[in-house]
Amino acid sequence: MNTYGRFPLELVRGRGVWVWDHQGRRYLDGVAGIAVCTLGHSNPVMRRALARQLRKLQHVSNLYRIPEQEQLAAWITANSCADAVFFCNSGAEANEGAIKLARKHGHQVRGISSEGAGPLILTAQASFHGRTLAAVTATGQPKYHQGFEPMVQGFRYFLYNDIAAFEALLTECEKDGPRVAAVMLEPLQGEGGVNPGNRAFFQRVRELCTEHNILLIFDEVQVGVGRTGRLWGYQKLGVEPDAFTLAKGLGGGFPIGALCVKAAVDHLRPGEHASTFGGNPLACRAGLTVAEELVRRKLPAHAEAMGQLLQEQLSALVARHPSLAEGSRGWGLLQGLVLREDGPAAIDVVKAAMNQGLLLVPAGTNVVRFVPPLTIQPRHIREAVKRLEKALIACQPQTPSAN
Ligand SMILES: *Cc1c(COP(=O)(O)O)cnc(C)c1O
């Protein structure tokens, strides 16, 4: 179906941070399948692990115990605030699970009756939570709702990082008694423009959620699994959620998603939620391999150092081209170059970068996003920024000279 406005680029091969098109042209990959290919392309450890798993067992169903799934869940719970994990296949699906969990929490813990409009979930404007019906309703961007109404009931929106707006909405929703089941937030808004969460804001939201027994859910689909320089995005904020979702980087290119919960909110009982493919042996082997390599190669710390270098290089680039770009922001290897309102559009810079052999992805209309493999090295970052500079210059408006 015609659901994507695709670039006329056909990629056929990859190795590390490089990909090749069908004509043999090489591109430095600053996209990594949109924050997915954590270990780069065609990683030898991943290749061997998946080949071995394919020879052993690929899929059985959650009718049975799956040791690879138990091991991956054990790794996640040993290394995060979560105590239990539900596996699925994508970010949207993980968030759908979180939304079901939130509603059950609303009914069971907060005693919100299903009469009237039922439990509410509060999410941020400019957020992104996926494209399935409830996840897209949670997404606070009207452009993604348009044409698909009626949206799912029970969502309200507030301005990200704005504590007054959040408190006002919470007060209004709760004026006649308990109504709010959950608050769902990205620690850093990725798709919405690479907007890092504000610590004070998140800490206050945490306090209010604790006070009212409201579930605090973090969507870590883009920021989780080492990308920000910490294993989980919430560690950048010093705030623990009650539940968080993962997908993108978890399988390093193999589809897998996860809903991770603390024991106190582990509300779903047998039969209440399921997935045929979710957490199958092959997907969990991919996740386990990402986890093992993340630890062995200390990739979160590496992402932090490489992110610092990228940030320095982007700041210098902005200083050289103040008429085109106004700044850069982000955490670790999730960085955005912010273009000037009167400068080139992000999509045009992305296209120009492609001509220079560099893959990047827009985040909204005026931010160009870098989400490379976590294995990227300093020489690649310097090369990427060189290519980006050539792309920016190519986007400069061709004003006729004054004389
Ligand atoms: C990409 C993304 C999603 C959706 O993930 P899919 O795997 O495409 O369904 C959800 N939330 C965030 C924060 C994302 O970046």
Tab-separated table of C-alpha atoms and ligand atoms in Angstrom:
chain	number	residue	atom	x	y	z
A	1	MET	CA	0.000	0.000	0.000
A	2	ASN	CA	1.006	3.579	-0.510
A	3	THR	CA	1.545	4.422	3.187
A	4	TYR	CA	5.108	5.772	2.963
A	5	GLY	CA	6.602	8.794	1.216
A	6	ARG	CA	9.766	6.864	0.486
A	7	PHE	CA	13.104	8.257	-0.678
A	8	PRO	CA	14.223	6.884	-4.045
A	9	LEU	CA	17.022	4.979	-2.352
A	10	GLU	CA	17.365	1.212	-2.417
A	11	LEU	CA	19.633	-0.136	0.304
A	12	VAL	CA	20.914	-3.640	-0.239
A	13	ARG	CA	23.817	-4.198	2.170
A	14	GLY	CA	25.203	-2.933	5.472
A	15	ARG	CA	28.280	-3.282	7.645
A	16	GLY	CA	28.768	-1.470	10.940
A	17	VAL	CA	27.746	2.174	10.473
A	18	TRP	CA	27.791	1.939	6.662
A	19	VAL	CA	25.094	0.920	4.179
A	20	TRP	CA	25.276	0.476	0.402
A	21	ASP	CA	22.650	1.114	-2.246
A	22	HIS	CA	21.948	-1.127	-5.259
A	23	GLN	CA	24.450	0.844	-7.340
A	24	GLY	CA	27.239	0.300	-4.828
A	25	ARG	CA	27.147	3.818	-3.369
A	26	ARG	CA	28.096	3.983	0.296
A	27	TYR	CA	26.234	5.951	2.998
A	28	LEU	CA	27.168	6.735	6.574
A	29	ASP	CA	24.089	5.651	8.515
A	30	GLY	CA	22.951	8.262	11.023
A	31	VAL	CA	19.476	6.686	11.122
A	32	ALA	CA	20.143	3.028	12.001
A	33	GLY	CA	16.626	2.041	10.936
A	34	ILE	CA	15.343	4.862	13.229
A	35	ALA	CA	17.226	4.077	16.426
A	36	VAL	CA	16.940	0.324	15.867
A	37	CYS	CA	20.318	-1.089	14.755
A	38	THR	CA	21.998	-0.727	18.156
A	39	LEU	CA	25.049	-2.836	17.204
A	40	GLY	CA	25.266	-1.533	13.626
A	41	HIS	CA	24.547	-3.533	10.500
A	42	SER	CA	25.481	-7.149	9.984
A	43	ASN	CA	27.119	-7.379	13.408
A	44	PRO	CA	29.149	-10.638	13.533
A	45	VAL	CA	28.131	-11.512	17.108
A	46	MET	CA	24.459	-11.003	16.221
A	47	ARG	CA	24.843	-13.017	13.007
A	48	ARG	CA	26.356	-15.975	14.844
A	49	ALA	CA	23.832	-15.832	17.713
A	50	LEU	CA	20.799	-15.738	15.393
A	51	ALA	CA	22.180	-18.453	13.117
A	52	ARG	CA	22.752	-20.686	16.154
A	53	GLN	CA	19.256	-19.948	17.476
A	54	LEU	CA	17.714	-20.732	14.064
A	55	ARG	CA	19.382	-24.119	14.123
A	56	LYS	CA	18.016	-24.706	17.645
A	57	LEU	CA	14.445	-23.321	17.792
A	58	GLN	CA	12.698	-20.384	16.169
A	59	HIS	CA	9.129	-20.194	17.473
A	60	VAL	CA	6.888	-22.176	19.809
A	61	SER	CA	4.170	-19.887	21.300
A	62	ASN	CA	3.545	-18.582	24.783
A	63	LEU	CA	1.615	-21.747	25.587
A	64	TYR	CA	5.017	-22.978	26.815
A	65	ARG	CA	7.966	-21.717	28.815
A	66	ILE	CA	10.589	-20.031	26.626
A	67	PRO	CA	14.064	-19.941	28.247
A	68	GLU	CA	15.391	-17.161	25.962
A	69	GLN	CA	12.382	-15.026	26.973
A	70	GLU	CA	12.953	-15.705	30.668
A	71	GLN	CA	16.634	-14.792	30.287
A	72	LEU	CA	15.888	-11.517	28.517
A	73	ALA	CA	13.243	-10.630	31.107
A	74	ALA	CA	15.744	-11.471	33.845
A	75	TRP	CA	18.320	-9.147	32.277
A	76	ILE	CA	15.822	-6.286	31.976
A	77	THR	CA	14.531	-6.685	35.539
A	78	ALA	CA	18.054	-7.084	36.994
A	79	ASN	CA	19.154	-3.870	35.298
A	80	SER	CA	16.105	-1.623	35.635
A	81	CYS	CA	13.398	-0.608	38.101
A	82	ALA	CA	11.020	-3.201	36.565
A	83	ASP	CA	10.137	-6.562	38.136
A	84	ALA	CA	8.218	-8.214	35.289
A	85	VAL	CA	8.081	-8.032	31.489
A	86	PHE	CA	5.512	-8.735	28.765
A	87	PHE	CA	7.028	-9.208	25.298
A	88	CYS	CA	5.437	-8.145	22.034
A	89	ASN	CA	6.652	-7.067	18.591
A	90	SER	CA	6.694	-3.284	18.292
A	91	GLY	CA	6.561	0.018	20.113
A	92	ALA	CA	2.899	0.627	19.375
A	93	GLU	CA	2.022	-2.834	20.646
A	94	ALA	CA	4.023	-2.295	23.840
A	95	ASN	CA	2.156	0.974	24.405
A	96	GLU	CA	-1.207	-0.725	23.747
A	97	GLY	CA	-0.307	-3.129	26.543
A	98	ALA	CA	0.606	-0.198	28.777
A	99	ILE	CA	-2.748	1.448	28.003
A	100	LYS	CA	-4.650	-1.720	28.946
A	101	LEU	CA	-2.582	-1.954	32.136
A	102	ALA	CA	-3.400	1.700	32.890
A	103	ARG	CA	-7.120	1.143	32.511
A	104	LYS	CA	-7.027	-1.903	34.754
A	105	HIS	CA	-5.065	0.121	37.301
A	106	GLY	CA	-7.714	2.843	37.057
A	107	HIS	CA	-10.552	0.437	37.768
A	108	GLN	CA	-8.846	-1.821	40.274
A	109	VAL	CA	-6.575	0.489	42.242
A	110	ARG	CA	-8.162	3.921	41.879
A	111	GLY	CA	-11.741	2.637	41.827
A	112	ILE	CA	-12.693	4.617	38.736
A	113	SER	CA	-16.067	3.371	37.554
A	114	SER	CA	-16.537	2.397	33.922
A	115	GLU	CA	-19.802	4.318	33.889
A	116	GLY	CA	-19.488	7.749	32.359
A	117	ALA	CA	-16.278	8.234	30.430
A	118	GLY	CA	-14.185	5.856	32.568
A	119	PRO	CA	-10.491	6.163	33.366
A	120	LEU	CA	-8.359	8.834	31.688
A	121	ILE	CA	-4.765	8.713	30.477
A	122	LEU	CA	-2.857	12.002	30.289
A	123	THR	CA	-0.203	12.390	27.585
A	124	ALA	CA	1.879	15.266	26.228
A	125	GLN	CA	1.425	17.425	23.176
A	126	ALA	CA	4.041	16.692	20.474
A	127	SER	CA	4.440	13.169	21.861
A	128	PHE	CA	4.707	10.050	19.732
A	129	HIS	CA	3.456	6.664	20.901
A	130	GLY	CA	2.774	4.733	17.672
A	131	ARG	CA	0.141	4.270	14.961
A	132	THR	CA	-2.324	1.659	16.223
A	133	LEU	CA	-5.608	3.181	17.294
A	134	ALA	CA	-5.052	3.668	21.031
A	135	ALA	CA	-1.329	4.469	20.628
A	136	VAL	CA	-2.079	7.073	17.970
A	137	THR	CA	-4.768	8.560	20.208
A	138	ALA	CA	-2.152	8.774	22.979
A	139	THR	CA	0.071	10.579	20.475
A	140	GLY	CA	-0.529	14.284	21.110
A	141	GLN	CA	-0.269	15.379	17.468
A	142	PRO	CA	-3.557	16.129	15.666
A	143	LYS	CA	-1.958	15.501	12.249
A	144	TYR	CA	-1.776	11.786	13.102
A	145	HIS	CA	-5.458	11.677	14.125
A	146	GLN	CA	-6.833	13.374	11.056
A	147	GLY	CA	-9.043	11.128	8.945
A	148	PHE	CA	-9.164	8.334	11.525
A	149	GLU	CA	-11.791	9.687	13.907
A	150	PRO	CA	-13.419	8.668	16.153
A	151	MET	CA	-10.313	8.341	18.284
A	152	VAL	CA	-10.203	6.053	21.332
A	153	GLN	CA	-11.899	7.532	24.397
A	154	GLY	CA	-10.144	8.526	27.565
A	155	PHE	CA	-7.093	10.583	26.557
A	156	ARG	CA	-6.279	14.192	27.551
A	157	TYR	CA	-3.224	16.250	26.572
A	158	PHE	CA	-0.968	18.798	28.259
A	159	LEU	CA	2.104	20.799	27.273
A	160	TYR	CA	5.327	18.779	27.726
A	161	ASN	CA	7.707	20.043	30.438
A	162	ASP	CA	5.075	22.535	31.680
A	163	ILE	CA	4.238	21.752	35.281
A	164	ALA	CA	1.502	24.416	35.550
A	165	ALA	CA	-0.276	22.980	32.508
A	166	PHE	CA	0.018	19.466	33.908
A	167	GLU	CA	-1.281	20.413	37.370
A	168	ALA	CA	-4.179	22.366	35.864
A	169	LEU	CA	-5.246	19.404	33.720
A	170	LEU	CA	-4.880	16.957	36.608
A	171	THR	CA	-6.957	19.164	38.918
A	172	GLU	CA	-9.660	19.600	36.304
A	173	CYS	CA	-9.848	15.852	35.550
A	174	GLU	CA	-9.994	14.937	39.241
A	175	LYS	CA	-12.449	17.606	40.385
A	176	ASP	CA	-15.341	15.140	40.895
A	177	GLY	CA	-13.213	12.312	42.260
A	178	PRO	CA	-10.658	9.863	40.844
A	179	ARG	CA	-10.600	9.867	37.035
A	180	VAL	CA	-6.952	9.694	35.992
A	181	ALA	CA	-5.532	6.188	35.644
A	182	ALA	CA	-2.127	7.043	34.210
A	183	VAL	CA	0.272	9.594	32.828
A	184	MET	CA	2.295	8.470	29.821
A	185	LEU	CA	5.446	10.372	28.829
A	186	GLU	CA	8.586	10.040	26.761
A	187	PRO	CA	11.683	10.901	28.863
A	188	LEU	CA	12.825	12.759	25.726
A	189	GLN	CA	10.403	13.391	22.881
A	190	GLY	CA	12.057	11.838	19.826
A	191	GLU	CA	9.761	12.127	16.847
A	192	GLY	CA	8.221	15.351	18.211
A	193	GLY	CA	11.491	17.266	17.774
A	194	VAL	CA	14.196	15.808	20.072
A	195	ASN	CA	12.909	17.606	23.195
A	196	PRO	CA	14.674	16.386	26.355
A	197	GLY	CA	12.514	16.072	29.451
A	198	ASN	CA	13.010	18.607	32.207
A	199	ARG	CA	14.118	17.055	35.526
A	200	ALA	CA	12.068	19.336	37.773
A	201	PHE	CA	8.975	18.724	35.642
A	202	PHE	CA	9.381	14.957	35.725
A	203	GLN	CA	10.118	14.942	39.456
A	204	ARG	CA	6.923	16.896	40.167
A	205	VAL	CA	4.875	14.616	37.906
A	206	ARG	CA	6.337	11.634	39.786
A	207	GLU	CA	5.357	13.181	43.154
A	208	LEU	CA	1.808	13.886	42.023
A	209	CYS	CA	1.371	10.403	40.525
A	210	THR	CA	2.639	8.792	43.743
A	211	GLU	CA	0.389	11.007	45.874
A	212	HIS	CA	-2.737	10.072	43.878
A	213	ASN	CA	-1.764	6.462	43.079
A	214	ILE	CA	-1.736	7.297	39.368
A	215	LEU	CA	0.336	5.020	37.152
A	216	LEU	CA	3.390	6.776	35.670
A	217	ILE	CA	4.323	5.156	32.351
A	218	PHE	CA	7.419	6.064	30.356
A	219	ASP	CA	7.574	5.364	26.651
A	220	GLU	CA	11.231	4.340	26.280
A	221	VAL	CA	10.715	2.925	22.797
A	222	GLN	CA	13.236	5.341	21.271
A	223	VAL	CA	15.390	6.355	24.254
A	224	GLY	CA	15.746	2.965	25.969
A	225	VAL	CA	18.545	0.375	25.693
A	226	GLY	CA	21.593	2.619	26.015
A	227	ARG	CA	20.944	5.279	23.403
A	228	THR	CA	20.933	8.255	25.776
A	229	GLY	CA	24.224	7.363	27.454
A	230	ARG	CA	22.355	5.549	30.227
A	231	LEU	CA	20.704	2.174	29.866
A	232	TRP	CA	17.230	3.750	30.292
A	233	GLY	CA	16.053	7.265	29.524
A	234	TYR	CA	14.497	7.623	32.982
A	235	GLN	CA	18.007	7.495	34.495
A	236	LYS	CA	18.727	10.839	32.791
A	237	LEU	CA	15.852	12.349	34.791
A	238	GLY	CA	16.446	10.743	38.186
A	239	VAL	CA	12.808	9.586	38.177
A	240	GLU	CA	11.525	6.002	38.118
A	241	PRO	CA	8.315	5.138	36.265
A	242	ASP	CA	5.894	2.435	37.455
A	243	ALA	CA	5.990	0.919	33.981
A	244	PHE	CA	7.934	1.544	30.793
A	245	THR	CA	7.854	0.333	27.208
A	246	LEU	CA	10.693	-0.703	24.895
A	247	ALA	CA	11.031	-1.671	21.247
A	248	LYS	CA	13.256	-0.066	18.575
A	249	GLY	CA	16.820	-0.696	19.852
A	250	LEU	CA	16.000	-3.777	21.951
A	251	GLY	CA	16.355	-6.308	19.135
A	252	GLY	CA	19.098	-4.491	17.214
A	253	GLY	CA	17.054	-4.892	14.005
A	254	PHE	CA	14.961	-7.905	14.900
A	255	PRO	CA	11.372	-6.859	15.766
A	256	ILE	CA	10.649	-7.027	19.488
A	257	GLY	CA	8.785	-4.864	21.984
A	258	ALA	CA	8.350	-5.031	25.737
A	259	LEU	CA	6.154	-3.703	28.503
A	260	CYS	CA	8.145	-3.630	31.745
A	261	VAL	CA	6.381	-3.138	35.088
A	262	LYS	CA	7.116	-2.835	38.779
A	263	ALA	CA	5.655	-5.621	40.954
A	264	ALA	CA	3.102	-3.266	42.542
A	265	VAL	CA	1.437	-2.616	39.171
A	266	ASP	CA	1.852	-6.099	37.668
A	267	HIS	CA	-1.941	-6.249	37.304
A	268	LEU	CA	-2.521	-8.364	34.179
A	269	ARG	CA	-3.638	-11.942	34.849
A	270	PRO	CA	-3.498	-15.038	32.595
A	271	GLY	CA	-5.796	-14.573	29.612
A	272	GLU	CA	-5.975	-10.786	29.874
A	273	HIS	CA	-3.240	-9.960	27.371
A	274	ALA	CA	-1.248	-11.970	24.832
A	275	SER	CA	0.701	-12.025	21.610
A	276	THR	CA	1.325	-14.955	19.280
A	277	PHE	CA	4.801	-13.876	18.217
A	278	GLY	CA	5.667	-11.878	21.349
A	279	GLY	CA	8.959	-12.934	22.915
A	280	ASN	CA	9.623	-15.909	20.681
A	281	PRO	CA	13.018	-17.648	20.987
A	282	LEU	CA	14.541	-15.937	17.938
A	283	ALA	CA	13.403	-12.418	18.910
A	284	CYS	CA	14.586	-12.898	22.480
A	285	ARG	CA	17.933	-14.259	21.286
A	286	ALA	CA	18.321	-11.006	19.347
A	287	GLY	CA	17.421	-9.011	22.485
A	288	LEU	CA	19.778	-11.048	24.656
A	289	THR	CA	22.611	-10.533	22.177
A	290	VAL	CA	22.048	-6.767	22.178
A	291	ALA	CA	22.019	-6.843	25.999
A	292	GLU	CA	25.225	-8.909	26.229
A	293	GLU	CA	27.081	-6.728	23.729
A	294	LEU	CA	25.808	-3.548	25.404
A	295	VAL	CA	27.375	-4.744	28.661
A	296	ARG	CA	30.539	-6.300	27.196
A	297	ARG	CA	31.376	-3.253	25.048
A	298	LYS	CA	30.092	-0.708	27.624
A	299	LEU	CA	27.972	0.854	24.898
A	300	PRO	CA	25.921	3.220	27.095
A	301	ALA	CA	29.128	4.941	28.283
A	302	HIS	CA	30.376	4.914	24.686
A	303	ALA	CA	27.081	6.492	23.545
A	304	GLU	CA	27.548	9.194	26.186
A	305	ALA	CA	31.104	9.988	24.982
A	306	MET	CA	30.167	9.865	21.295
A	307	GLY	CA	27.098	11.993	22.014
A	308	GLN	CA	29.308	14.588	23.652
A	309	LEU	CA	31.581	14.681	20.601
A	310	LEU	CA	28.586	14.905	18.264
A	311	GLN	CA	27.113	17.727	20.358
A	312	GLU	CA	30.410	19.669	20.236
A	313	GLN	CA	30.667	19.173	16.487
A	314	LEU	CA	27.049	20.238	15.943
A	315	SER	CA	27.495	23.358	18.102
A	316	ALA	CA	30.552	24.331	16.045
A	317	LEU	CA	28.538	23.718	12.872
A	318	VAL	CA	25.736	25.969	14.148
A	319	ALA	CA	28.298	28.678	14.970
A	320	ARG	CA	29.602	28.514	11.391
A	321	HIS	CA	26.095	28.689	9.863
A	322	PRO	CA	23.956	30.889	12.101
A	323	SER	CA	21.664	31.804	9.200
A	324	LEU	CA	20.682	28.147	8.704
A	325	ALA	CA	20.737	26.463	12.106
A	326	GLU	CA	19.972	27.807	15.550
A	327	GLY	CA	21.181	25.072	17.866
A	328	SER	CA	21.372	21.422	18.733
A	329	ARG	CA	19.959	19.335	21.563
A	330	GLY	CA	19.596	15.786	22.752
A	331	TRP	CA	21.007	13.060	24.973
A	332	GLY	CA	23.811	10.679	24.025
A	333	LEU	CA	23.337	9.357	20.505
A	334	LEU	CA	19.906	10.888	20.076
A	335	GLN	CA	20.752	14.379	18.891
A	336	GLY	CA	18.872	16.970	16.862
A	337	LEU	CA	20.152	19.860	14.787
A	338	VAL	CA	17.561	22.623	15.097
A	339	LEU	CA	17.128	24.577	11.874
A	340	ARG	CA	16.090	28.210	11.842
A	341	GLU	CA	12.411	28.920	11.284
A	342	ASP	CA	13.346	30.924	8.156
A	343	GLY	CA	16.032	28.405	7.169
A	344	PRO	CA	15.772	25.184	5.166
A	345	ALA	CA	13.173	22.525	6.061
A	346	ALA	CA	14.475	19.411	7.839
A	347	ILE	CA	13.329	17.194	4.975
A	348	ASP	CA	15.396	19.223	2.478
A	349	VAL	CA	18.519	18.947	4.638
A	350	VAL	CA	17.923	15.189	4.915
A	351	LYS	CA	17.693	14.945	1.106
A	352	ALA	CA	20.823	17.049	0.621
A	353	ALA	CA	22.660	14.894	3.193
A	354	MET	CA	21.683	11.802	1.227
A	355	ASN	CA	23.389	13.339	-1.806
A	356	GLN	CA	26.509	13.673	0.361
A	357	GLY	CA	26.334	10.001	1.391
A	358	LEU	CA	24.867	10.577	4.847
A	359	LEU	CA	21.549	9.213	6.132
A	360	LEU	CA	19.604	11.323	8.644
A	361	VAL	CA	15.917	11.535	9.614
A	362	PRO	CA	13.720	14.563	10.346
A	363	ALA	CA	12.074	14.990	13.766
A	364	GLY	CA	9.172	17.324	13.012
A	365	THR	CA	9.545	20.062	10.413
A	366	ASN	CA	12.677	21.866	11.608
A	367	VAL	CA	14.866	19.340	13.417
A	368	VAL	CA	17.305	16.924	11.752
A	369	ARG	CA	17.795	13.846	13.914
A	370	PHE	CA	20.901	11.692	14.451
A	371	VAL	CA	20.214	8.209	15.847
A	372	PRO	CA	23.239	6.202	14.627
A	373	PRO	CA	24.326	2.737	15.799
A	374	LEU	CA	25.747	2.896	19.354
A	375	THR	CA	28.953	1.404	17.958
A	376	ILE	CA	29.781	4.602	16.015
A	377	GLN	CA	33.384	5.850	16.363
A	378	PRO	CA	34.802	9.406	16.533
A	379	ARG	CA	36.026	9.305	12.913
A	380	HIS	CA	32.494	8.532	11.742
A	381	ILE	CA	31.053	11.418	13.731
A	382	ARG	CA	33.593	13.861	12.266
A	383	GLU	CA	32.873	12.523	8.775
A	384	ALA	CA	29.094	12.766	9.331
A	385	VAL	CA	29.295	16.406	10.427
A	386	LYS	CA	31.553	17.228	7.441
A	387	ARG	CA	28.962	15.723	5.112
A	388	LEU	CA	26.133	17.478	6.955
A	389	GLU	CA	27.923	20.802	6.529
A	390	LYS	CA	28.144	20.279	2.749
A	391	ALA	CA	24.437	19.410	2.750
A	392	LEU	CA	23.551	22.535	4.726
A	393	ILE	CA	25.540	24.717	2.334
A	394	ALA	CA	23.719	23.097	-0.605
A	395	CYS	CA	20.427	24.088	1.070
A	396	GLN	CA	21.447	27.741	1.367
A	397	PRO	CA	19.029	29.963	-0.560
A	398	GLN	CA	20.659	31.012	-3.852
A	399	THR	CA	20.322	34.776	-3.409
A	400	PRO	CA	21.609	36.813	-6.360
A	401	SER	CA	24.697	38.816	-5.372
A	402	ALA	CA	24.088	42.459	-4.430
A	403	ASN	CA	26.409	43.951	-7.042
B	1	LIG	C1	8.863	4.644	17.180
B	1	LIG	C2	8.142	4.942	18.431
B	1	LIG	C3	6.956	4.291	18.760
B	1	LIG	C4	6.273	3.316	17.823
B	1	LIG	O1	7.021	2.177	17.632
B	1	LIG	P1	6.609	1.143	16.456
B	1	LIG	O2	7.562	0.010	16.661
B	1	LIG	O3	6.807	1.876	15.163
B	1	LIG	O4	5.201	0.790	16.677
B	1	LIG	C5	6.380	4.559	19.973
B	1	LIG	N1	6.929	5.440	20.823
B	1	LIG	C6	8.066	6.089	20.550
B	1	LIG	C7	8.642	7.035	21.542
B	1	LIG	C8	8.705	5.886	19.335
B	1	LIG	O5	9.818	6.552	19.034
